[in-house]
């Protein structure tokens, strides 16, 4: 239990920074990227991006591999598991769909 | 991973100012379901197998395999809801009220064990990453 708590704390810390979240989301959505490509998108310096990547890597949210002079990073979204539960996900999902259902009902006849 | 964790139920209820019959149509006519839930080949026939299709995200193909379990026109509808190795059940209940209809959606079959959470992790998480921020904000 304490181990699980430590892992979750690490993840929360890693994701508490908006730039890191943006980097992580970008990797999860678009697949593997080089540090250069990530720097172009992040709007901060390359050393800053590398530091963020180091923290994400420590939390096992990303994995890296060297290829020539470039380091490539990819997301490991399964590391989010300790934070995610079905009840939360579907709770948000269905509330959103109920809103859409009500919008549809307003547009329907009678 | 082999022990059985207790299942949990998600309930969402809302009073909607529209008649039961109209809400029933939105719940059971395929083109209407498209508009508020997901693309589908639903038919209101018990035993009918159908799929909801959503936009795939990394780690999830966006497909939910379902079977119609109960159809009581204008009042009760339920179907199984299977995706990423987890099968749950979705049940709709419509009850008339003074001003419209009370809509209750109940989804059962959630397990709290790790493997369910693992599979959940890959579903649409980008959309709900804001939740993490909220939780993280409450940590310190």
Short mmCIF file of C-alpha atoms in Angstrom, two decimals:
data_model
loop_
_atom_site.label_atom_id
_atom_site.label_comp_id
_atom_site.label_asym_id
_atom_site.label_seq_id
_atom_site.Cartn_x
_atom_site.Cartn_y
_atom_site.Cartn_z
CA UNK A 1 0.00 0.00 0.00
CA UNK A 2 2.83 2.39 0.90
CA UNK A 3 4.60 1.47 -2.30
CA UNK A 4 1.44 2.23 -4.27
CA UNK A 5 1.16 5.56 -2.48
CA UNK A 6 4.76 6.45 -3.32
CA UNK A 7 4.20 5.59 -6.97
CA UNK A 8 1.03 7.70 -7.07
CA UNK A 9 2.80 10.65 -5.39
CA UNK A 10 5.54 10.46 -8.02
CA UNK A 11 2.99 10.52 -10.79
CA UNK A 12 1.09 13.44 -9.29
CA UNK A 13 4.30 15.41 -8.94
CA UNK A 14 5.33 14.61 -12.49
CA UNK A 15 1.94 15.73 -13.82
CA UNK A 16 1.56 18.77 -11.61
CA UNK A 17 3.42 20.96 -14.09
CA UNK A 18 1.49 22.18 -17.17
CA UNK A 19 4.52 22.02 -19.48
CA UNK A 20 5.18 18.42 -18.47
CA UNK A 21 1.53 17.53 -18.96
CA UNK A 22 1.63 19.12 -22.42
CA UNK A 23 4.77 17.14 -23.32
CA UNK A 24 3.23 13.92 -22.03
CA UNK A 25 -0.09 14.45 -23.84
CA UNK A 26 1.75 15.31 -27.03
CA UNK A 27 3.79 12.07 -26.85
CA UNK A 28 0.72 9.98 -26.04
CA UNK A 29 -1.27 11.47 -28.87
CA UNK A 30 1.33 11.67 -31.62
CA UNK A 31 3.72 8.86 -30.73
CA UNK A 32 7.49 8.85 -30.41
CA UNK A 33 9.32 12.17 -30.76
CA UNK A 34 12.88 13.46 -30.55
CA UNK A 35 13.90 15.99 -27.92
CA UNK A 36 14.34 18.52 -30.74
CA UNK A 37 10.80 18.05 -32.01
CA UNK A 38 9.46 18.31 -28.48
CA UNK A 39 11.43 21.50 -27.86
CA UNK A 40 9.99 23.10 -30.98
CA UNK A 41 6.49 22.45 -29.67
CA UNK A 42 7.02 23.15 -25.98
CA UNK A 43 7.96 26.81 -26.21
CA UNK A 44 10.74 26.43 -23.62
CA UNK A 45 14.49 25.81 -23.96
CA UNK A 46 15.93 22.40 -24.73
CA UNK A 47 17.59 22.04 -21.31
CA UNK A 48 14.19 22.76 -19.73
CA UNK A 49 12.52 20.15 -21.93
CA UNK A 50 15.24 17.62 -21.06
CA UNK A 51 14.71 18.29 -17.38
CA UNK A 52 10.94 17.79 -17.73
CA UNK A 53 11.56 14.57 -19.66
CA UNK A 54 13.85 13.37 -16.86
CA UNK A 55 11.06 13.86 -14.30
CA UNK A 56 8.51 12.14 -16.56
CA UNK A 57 10.96 9.28 -17.05
CA UNK A 58 11.48 8.93 -13.30
CA UNK A 59 7.71 8.55 -12.94
CA UNK A 60 7.84 5.96 -15.76
CA UNK A 61 5.48 8.08 -17.84
CA UNK A 62 7.92 8.12 -20.74
CA UNK A 63 10.63 5.84 -22.08
CA UNK A 64 13.66 6.91 -24.05
CA UNK A 65 16.00 5.36 -26.59
CA UNK A 66 19.13 6.67 -28.24
CA UNK A 67 19.49 6.62 -31.98
CA UNK A 68 22.66 8.23 -33.28
CA UNK A 69 22.87 11.68 -31.73
CA UNK A 70 19.16 11.95 -31.04
CA UNK A 71 17.19 10.70 -28.06
CA UNK A 72 13.64 9.59 -28.83
CA UNK A 73 10.90 9.62 -26.23
CA UNK A 74 7.62 7.76 -26.14
CA UNK A 75 4.70 7.87 -23.70
CA UNK A 76 3.84 5.02 -21.32
CA UNK A 77 0.24 5.89 -20.52
CA UNK A 78 -0.26 2.60 -18.66
CA UNK A 79 1.82 4.17 -15.88
CA UNK A 80 -1.21 6.29 -15.13
CA UNK A 81 -2.98 3.18 -13.84
CA UNK A 82 -2.58 3.98 -10.13
CA UNK A 83 -4.40 7.26 -10.70
CA UNK A 84 -7.21 6.17 -12.91
CA UNK A 85 -10.38 4.41 -12.01
CA UNK A 86 -13.37 3.46 -14.09
CA UNK A 87 -15.87 5.23 -11.87
CA UNK A 88 -14.20 8.59 -12.45
CA UNK A 89 -13.73 8.09 -16.15
CA UNK A 90 -17.25 6.90 -16.83
CA UNK A 91 -18.71 9.45 -14.43
CA UNK A 92 -17.25 12.26 -16.52
CA UNK A 93 -18.12 10.43 -19.73
CA UNK A 94 -21.80 9.95 -18.93
CA UNK A 95 -22.31 13.46 -17.53
CA UNK A 96 -20.95 14.82 -20.76
CA UNK A 97 -23.25 12.50 -22.78
CA UNK A 98 -26.29 13.47 -20.68
CA UNK A 99 -25.58 17.09 -21.64
CA UNK A 100 -25.46 16.09 -25.28
CA UNK A 101 -28.68 14.09 -24.90
CA UNK A 102 -30.44 17.15 -23.49
CA UNK A 103 -29.12 19.26 -26.36
CA UNK A 104 -30.45 16.73 -28.84
CA UNK A 105 -33.87 16.64 -27.12
CA UNK A 106 -34.14 20.42 -27.48
CA UNK A 107 -33.53 20.08 -31.22
CA UNK A 108 -36.01 17.23 -31.71
CA UNK A 109 -39.67 17.84 -32.64
CA UNK A 110 -42.52 17.68 -30.11
CA UNK B 1 -4.76 -10.44 -10.31
CA UNK B 2 -6.85 -13.56 -9.86
CA UNK B 3 -8.77 -12.62 -6.72
CA UNK B 4 -12.19 -11.19 -7.33
CA UNK B 5 -12.72 -7.65 -6.19
CA UNK B 6 -16.24 -6.46 -5.43
CA UNK B 7 -18.04 -4.73 -8.28
CA UNK B 8 -19.22 -1.17 -8.02
CA UNK B 9 -22.04 0.76 -9.61
CA UNK B 10 -22.10 4.18 -11.21
CA UNK B 11 -25.47 5.94 -11.11
CA UNK B 12 -26.32 9.16 -12.91
CA UNK B 13 -29.80 10.62 -12.55
CA UNK B 14 -31.29 13.68 -14.10
CA UNK B 15 -34.73 15.29 -14.40
CA UNK B 16 -35.23 16.19 -18.01
CA UNK B 17 -38.12 18.43 -19.14
CA UNK B 18 -39.18 16.23 -22.05
CA UNK B 19 -41.76 13.44 -22.31
CA UNK B 20 -40.74 9.80 -21.82
CA UNK B 21 -41.63 8.82 -25.39
CA UNK B 22 -39.31 11.41 -26.84
CA UNK B 23 -36.41 10.44 -24.60
CA UNK B 24 -37.06 6.80 -25.47
CA UNK B 25 -36.62 7.65 -29.15
CA UNK B 26 -33.29 9.35 -28.41
CA UNK B 27 -32.16 6.26 -26.50
CA UNK B 28 -33.27 3.68 -29.06
CA UNK B 29 -33.14 5.09 -32.60
CA UNK B 30 -29.73 4.52 -34.08
CA UNK B 31 -29.32 7.86 -35.93
CA UNK B 32 -30.42 9.73 -32.80
CA UNK B 33 -28.05 7.71 -30.58
CA UNK B 34 -25.29 8.77 -33.01
CA UNK B 35 -25.97 12.36 -32.17
CA UNK B 36 -25.51 12.26 -28.42
CA UNK B 37 -23.62 9.06 -27.60
CA UNK B 38 -21.65 7.30 -30.33
CA UNK B 39 -21.86 5.81 -33.79
CA UNK B 40 -23.73 2.52 -33.48
CA UNK B 41 -25.79 -0.21 -35.08
CA UNK B 42 -28.25 -0.48 -32.23
CA UNK B 43 -31.68 -2.08 -32.62
CA UNK B 44 -34.20 -2.23 -29.78
CA UNK B 45 -34.44 -6.04 -29.82
CA UNK B 46 -33.42 -8.27 -26.94
CA UNK B 47 -30.42 -10.38 -27.98
CA UNK B 48 -29.32 -7.99 -30.72
CA UNK B 49 -25.53 -7.58 -30.72
CA UNK B 50 -24.20 -4.20 -31.71
CA UNK B 51 -21.18 -1.95 -31.44
CA UNK B 52 -20.55 1.59 -30.34
CA UNK B 53 -17.65 3.15 -32.17
CA UNK B 54 -15.67 6.06 -30.83
CA UNK B 55 -12.51 7.78 -32.00
CA UNK B 56 -9.56 5.48 -31.25
CA UNK B 57 -6.98 6.80 -28.80
CA UNK B 58 -3.52 5.36 -28.06
CA UNK B 59 -4.08 1.95 -26.49
CA UNK B 60 -7.79 1.74 -27.29
CA UNK B 61 -9.47 0.91 -30.60
CA UNK B 62 -12.61 2.87 -29.73
CA UNK B 63 -14.95 -0.13 -30.03
CA UNK B 64 -17.51 -1.12 -27.39
CA UNK B 65 -19.24 -4.46 -28.00
CA UNK B 66 -22.76 -4.67 -26.66
CA UNK B 67 -25.81 -6.89 -26.50
CA UNK B 68 -29.35 -5.73 -25.81
CA UNK B 69 -30.57 -7.30 -22.55
CA UNK B 70 -33.89 -5.64 -21.85
CA UNK B 71 -36.38 -3.53 -23.79
CA UNK B 72 -39.52 -2.20 -22.14
CA UNK B 73 -40.73 0.56 -24.46
CA UNK B 74 -40.70 4.05 -22.96
CA UNK B 75 -39.47 2.86 -19.60
CA UNK B 76 -36.53 0.45 -19.37
CA UNK B 77 -33.57 -0.40 -21.57
CA UNK B 78 -30.36 -2.21 -20.81
CA UNK B 79 -27.37 -3.53 -22.69
CA UNK B 80 -24.02 -5.07 -21.90
CA UNK B 81 -21.00 -2.86 -22.46
CA UNK B 82 -17.75 -4.67 -23.24
CA UNK B 83 -14.47 -2.97 -23.94
CA UNK B 84 -10.82 -3.72 -23.24
CA UNK B 85 -11.56 -6.99 -21.50
CA UNK B 86 -14.11 -5.55 -19.09
CA UNK B 87 -17.81 -6.19 -19.41
CA UNK B 88 -20.22 -3.97 -17.57
CA UNK B 89 -23.95 -3.41 -17.93
CA UNK B 90 -25.74 -0.17 -18.71
CA UNK B 91 -29.37 0.17 -17.61
CA UNK B 92 -31.69 3.08 -18.39
CA UNK B 93 -34.89 3.74 -16.46
CA UNK B 94 -37.37 6.45 -17.47
CA UNK B 95 -39.99 7.54 -14.95
CA UNK B 96 -42.59 10.21 -15.73
CA UNK B 97 -42.61 13.29 -13.50
CA UNK B 98 -44.81 16.37 -13.24
CA UNK B 99 -42.63 18.33 -15.67
CA UNK B 100 -41.08 15.65 -17.79
CA UNK B 101 -39.06 12.55 -17.09
CA UNK B 102 -36.66 11.29 -14.47
CA UNK B 103 -33.78 9.59 -16.30
CA UNK B 104 -31.60 7.12 -14.41
CA UNK B 105 -28.49 5.54 -15.93
CA UNK B 106 -26.83 2.80 -13.98
CA UNK B 107 -23.57 1.17 -15.05
CA UNK B 108 -22.57 -1.89 -13.05
CA UNK B 109 -19.64 -4.27 -13.16
CA UNK B 110 -16.71 -2.06 -12.25
CA UNK B 111 -14.03 -3.92 -10.38
CA UNK B 112 -11.60 -2.08 -8.19
CA UNK B 113 -8.75 -4.47 -8.87
CA UNK B 114 -5.59 -3.37 -10.56
CA UNK B 115 -6.11 -4.95 -13.98
CA UNK B 116 -9.39 -3.14 -14.51
CA UNK B 117 -7.71 0.09 -13.54
CA UNK B 118 -4.88 -0.70 -15.92
CA UNK B 119 -7.25 -1.13 -18.82
CA UNK B 120 -9.12 1.97 -17.78
CA UNK B 121 -5.93 3.94 -17.86
CA UNK B 122 -5.70 3.90 -21.61
CA UNK B 123 -9.28 4.92 -22.29
CA UNK B 124 -9.73 8.54 -23.19
CA UNK B 125 -7.37 9.65 -20.51
CA UNK B 126 -6.22 12.72 -22.40
CA UNK B 127 -9.73 14.09 -22.19
CA UNK B 128 -9.85 13.71 -18.45
CA UNK B 129 -6.31 14.64 -17.61
CA UNK B 130 -7.78 17.78 -16.08
CA UNK B 131 -9.12 15.55 -13.30
CA UNK B 132 -5.57 14.61 -12.44
CA UNK B 133 -4.68 18.25 -12.11
CA UNK B 134 -7.55 18.77 -9.70
CA UNK B 135 -6.54 15.78 -7.59
CA UNK B 136 -2.89 16.76 -7.74
CA UNK B 137 -3.79 20.24 -6.58
CA UNK B 138 -5.31 18.73 -3.44
CA UNK B 139 -2.20 16.72 -2.60
CA UNK B 140 -0.03 19.29 -0.87
#
